[in-house]
Amino acid sequence: MAKNRKRPGRTRTKRDNRRAPMLLSKIDPQDINVREGEAKSIVCPDCRTWRRLMGDTKLVIREHCISDKVAEGEKHVRCDGSNQVVQLDIPIEQWSEAMLAADSTATGRRSARQHYKPLPAPARPVTRMSPVSMSVAGALAAYREHLKKCRASSVAGRCGGTHRCADGARLAAVYAELERAQPLRDREARVDALLARYRSTKVWAQHSEATVNARKTTAKRSGTTVEETNNICRNRLAGTVSDNRGPQVPTQPVRITA
């Protein structure tokens, strides 16, 4: 039994719409399709909708209605572009070249392709945003607090027995790491304290060597007049005023009367 083959479209009437034939060379390449192996079609010049081209040697636009909604109750009105003759005045190969040229021109007119940025990563859970304690006691307290809250909750996969949830396992790992490294941190703290004490002692030793005679050093810092006065060794009588004090300074109590 022979296989069913598709019958080519053929013109069922010899009548046309009495218009001048449409020439393939005058039709825009994007408004007609005459490729080999495909159903020939064209954009009707009247209703501007794609319609089938019937026939092999004489191509005619298939008779059609103005509206495609006749089945919905609209009145059937025959389009004036029905039975319009289309004449292939140029070879199909020449039309294909014009089609490719038009397609390349349209591609060049298209806007640049937009590149969308990737979506941001979801926010980190609040339980993982809490800062990790740097002390063994703080890590242990955080771990116990988590166990207390997690066991009291009804969330699937909560801590229980020897099982730990993701947050519980993380806090336990932090506590174990801090406890393991605590002796090393204590040693580093003692070494830092000894180095700080050594530096402080060295600085004070250098300062002492630079200021062997504290009286002379103080005099130099106070100015030439004070230095010369301090270098003079003489006894002062009781009730006398220092030579460095000006005459405007009273030597007796001032009594102010109304």
CSV table of C-alpha atoms in Angstrom, one decimal, residues 70-235:
chain,number,residue,atom,x,y,z
A,70,VAL,CA,-16.6,34.1,11.1
A,71,ALA,CA,-16.9,31.0,13.3
A,72,GLU,CA,-17.6,33.3,16.3
A,73,GLY,CA,-20.7,34.8,14.6
A,74,GLU,CA,-19.2,37.6,12.4
A,75,LYS,CA,-20.5,38.1,8.9
A,76,HIS,CA,-18.5,36.6,6.1
A,77,VAL,CA,-17.1,39.4,3.9
A,78,ARG,CA,-14.9,38.3,1.0
A,79,CYS,CA,-11.6,40.1,0.8
A,80,ASP,CA,-10.8,41.9,-2.5
A,81,GLY,CA,-7.3,40.4,-2.4
A,82,SER,CA,-8.7,37.0,-3.1
A,83,ASN,CA,-7.6,35.3,-6.3
A,84,GLN,CA,-4.9,37.8,-6.8
A,85,VAL,CA,-2.3,36.5,-9.4
A,86,VAL,CA,1.3,36.4,-8.3
A,87,GLN,CA,3.8,36.2,-11.2
A,88,LEU,CA,7.3,34.8,-10.6
A,89,ASP,CA,9.2,37.1,-12.9
A,90,ILE,CA,12.6,36.3,-11.3
A,91,PRO,CA,14.2,33.0,-10.4
A,92,ILE,CA,13.7,31.6,-6.9
A,93,GLU,CA,17.5,31.7,-6.3
A,94,GLN,CA,17.5,35.5,-7.0
A,95,TRP,CA,14.6,36.0,-4.5
A,96,SER,CA,16.5,33.9,-1.9
A,97,GLU,CA,19.5,36.2,-2.2
A,98,ALA,CA,17.3,39.2,-1.7
A,99,MET,CA,15.7,37.5,1.3
A,100,LEU,CA,19.1,36.9,2.9
A,101,ALA,CA,20.2,40.5,2.2
A,102,ALA,CA,17.1,41.8,3.8
A,103,ASP,CA,17.5,39.5,6.8
A,104,SER,CA,21.1,40.6,7.4
A,105,THR,CA,20.0,44.3,7.2
A,106,ALA,CA,17.3,43.7,9.8
A,107,THR,CA,19.7,41.9,12.1
A,108,GLY,CA,22.0,44.9,12.0
A,109,ARG,CA,19.2,47.2,12.9
A,110,ARG,CA,18.3,45.2,16.0
A,111,SER,CA,19.2,46.7,19.4
A,112,ALA,CA,22.1,45.3,21.3
A,113,ARG,CA,21.4,42.3,23.4
A,114,GLN,CA,20.8,43.0,27.1
A,115,HIS,CA,22.9,41.2,29.6
A,116,TYR,CA,21.2,40.8,32.9
A,117,LYS,CA,23.2,40.7,36.1
A,118,PRO,CA,22.9,37.5,38.2
A,119,LEU,CA,20.5,37.6,41.1
A,120,PRO,CA,22.2,38.3,44.4
A,121,ALA,CA,22.8,35.4,46.8
A,122,PRO,CA,20.1,34.9,49.5
A,123,ALA,CA,20.8,36.6,52.8
A,124,ARG,CA,22.6,34.6,55.4
A,125,PRO,CA,20.4,33.4,58.3
A,126,VAL,CA,20.4,35.5,61.4
A,127,THR,CA,21.7,32.5,63.5
A,128,ARG,CA,24.8,32.5,61.4
A,129,MET,CA,25.3,36.2,61.4
A,130,SER,CA,26.1,36.4,65.1
A,131,PRO,CA,29.8,37.0,65.8
A,132,VAL,CA,31.8,34.0,67.0
A,133,SER,CA,33.1,34.4,70.6
A,134,MET,CA,36.9,34.4,70.9
A,135,SER,CA,36.9,32.9,74.5
A,136,VAL,CA,36.3,29.3,75.6
A,137,ALA,CA,33.7,30.4,78.1
A,138,GLY,CA,31.8,32.5,75.6
A,139,ALA,CA,31.7,29.7,73.0
A,140,LEU,CA,30.6,27.2,75.6
A,141,ALA,CA,27.8,29.5,76.8
A,142,ALA,CA,26.6,30.1,73.2
A,143,TYR,CA,26.7,26.3,72.5
A,144,ARG,CA,24.6,25.5,75.6
A,145,GLU,CA,22.1,28.3,74.8
A,146,HIS,CA,21.6,26.9,71.3
A,147,LEU,CA,21.1,23.4,72.6
A,148,LYS,CA,18.5,24.7,75.1
A,149,LYS,CA,16.5,26.5,72.4
A,150,CYS,CA,16.9,23.9,69.7
A,151,ARG,CA,15.7,21.0,71.8
A,152,ALA,CA,12.7,23.0,72.9
A,153,SER,CA,11.7,23.8,69.3
A,154,SER,CA,9.7,21.5,66.9
A,155,VAL,CA,11.8,22.1,63.9
A,156,ALA,CA,12.7,19.0,61.9
A,157,GLY,CA,16.4,17.9,62.4
A,158,ARG,CA,16.7,19.7,65.7
A,159,CYS,CA,19.4,18.8,68.2
A,160,GLY,CA,18.7,15.7,70.3
A,161,GLY,CA,20.9,13.1,71.9
A,162,THR,CA,24.1,12.8,70.0
A,163,HIS,CA,22.6,14.4,66.9
A,164,ARG,CA,23.3,18.1,66.2
A,165,CYS,CA,21.8,20.4,63.7
A,166,ALA,CA,24.0,22.5,61.4
A,167,ASP,CA,24.2,25.4,63.8
A,168,GLY,CA,24.8,23.2,66.7
A,169,ALA,CA,27.6,21.3,65.0
A,170,ARG,CA,29.2,24.7,64.0
A,171,LEU,CA,29.1,26.0,67.6
A,172,ALA,CA,30.5,22.7,68.9
A,173,ALA,CA,33.3,22.9,66.4
A,174,VAL,CA,34.1,26.5,67.4
A,175,TYR,CA,34.1,25.6,71.1
A,176,ALA,CA,36.4,22.6,70.4
A,177,GLU,CA,38.8,24.7,68.3
A,178,LEU,CA,39.0,27.4,71.0
A,179,GLU,CA,39.6,24.9,73.8
A,180,ARG,CA,42.3,23.2,71.8
A,181,ALA,CA,44.1,26.5,71.0
A,182,GLN,CA,43.6,28.1,74.5
A,183,PRO,CA,47.0,27.0,75.9
A,184,LEU,CA,48.8,28.5,72.8
A,185,ARG,CA,46.9,31.8,73.2
A,186,ASP,CA,47.7,31.9,76.9
A,187,ARG,CA,51.4,31.4,76.1
A,188,GLU,CA,51.3,34.2,73.5
A,189,ALA,CA,49.6,36.5,76.0
A,190,ARG,CA,52.4,35.9,78.6
A,191,VAL,CA,55.0,36.5,75.9
A,192,ASP,CA,53.4,39.7,74.9
A,193,ALA,CA,53.2,40.9,78.5
A,194,LEU,CA,56.9,40.1,79.0
A,195,LEU,CA,57.8,41.9,75.9
A,196,ALA,CA,55.8,44.9,76.8
A,197,ARG,CA,57.4,45.0,80.3
A,198,TYR,CA,60.8,44.7,78.7
A,199,ARG,CA,60.2,47.6,76.3
A,200,SER,CA,58.8,49.7,79.2
A,201,THR,CA,61.9,49.0,81.3
A,202,LYS,CA,64.2,49.8,78.4
A,203,VAL,CA,62.5,53.1,77.7
A,204,TRP,CA,62.7,54.1,81.4
A,205,ALA,CA,66.4,53.1,81.5
A,206,GLN,CA,67.2,55.3,78.5
A,207,HIS,CA,65.2,58.2,80.1
A,208,SER,CA,67.2,57.8,83.3
A,209,GLU,CA,70.5,57.8,81.5
A,210,ALA,CA,69.5,61.0,79.7
A,211,THR,CA,68.4,62.7,82.9
A,212,VAL,CA,71.1,61.8,85.5
A,213,ASN,CA,71.0,65.2,87.1
A,214,ALA,CA,67.3,65.8,87.5
A,215,ARG,CA,67.8,69.4,88.9
A,216,LYS,CA,69.9,70.5,85.9
A,217,THR,CA,67.5,68.9,83.5
A,218,THR,CA,64.5,70.6,85.1
A,219,ALA,CA,66.3,74.0,85.0
A,220,LYS,CA,67.1,73.6,81.3
A,221,ARG,CA,63.4,72.9,80.6
A,222,SER,CA,62.4,76.0,82.6
A,223,GLY,CA,64.5,78.6,80.8
A,224,THR,CA,67.9,80.4,81.3
A,225,THR,CA,66.7,82.6,84.2
A,226,VAL,CA,65.4,79.7,86.2
A,227,GLU,CA,68.5,77.7,85.4
A,228,GLU,CA,70.9,80.4,86.7
A,229,THR,CA,68.8,80.9,89.8
A,230,ASN,CA,68.7,77.2,90.6
A,231,ASN,CA,72.5,77.0,90.1
A,232,ILE,CA,73.1,79.6,92.7
A,233,CYS,CA,73.5,78.0,96.1
A,234,ARG,CA,72.6,80.4,98.9
A,235,ASN,CA,70.4,80.4,101.9
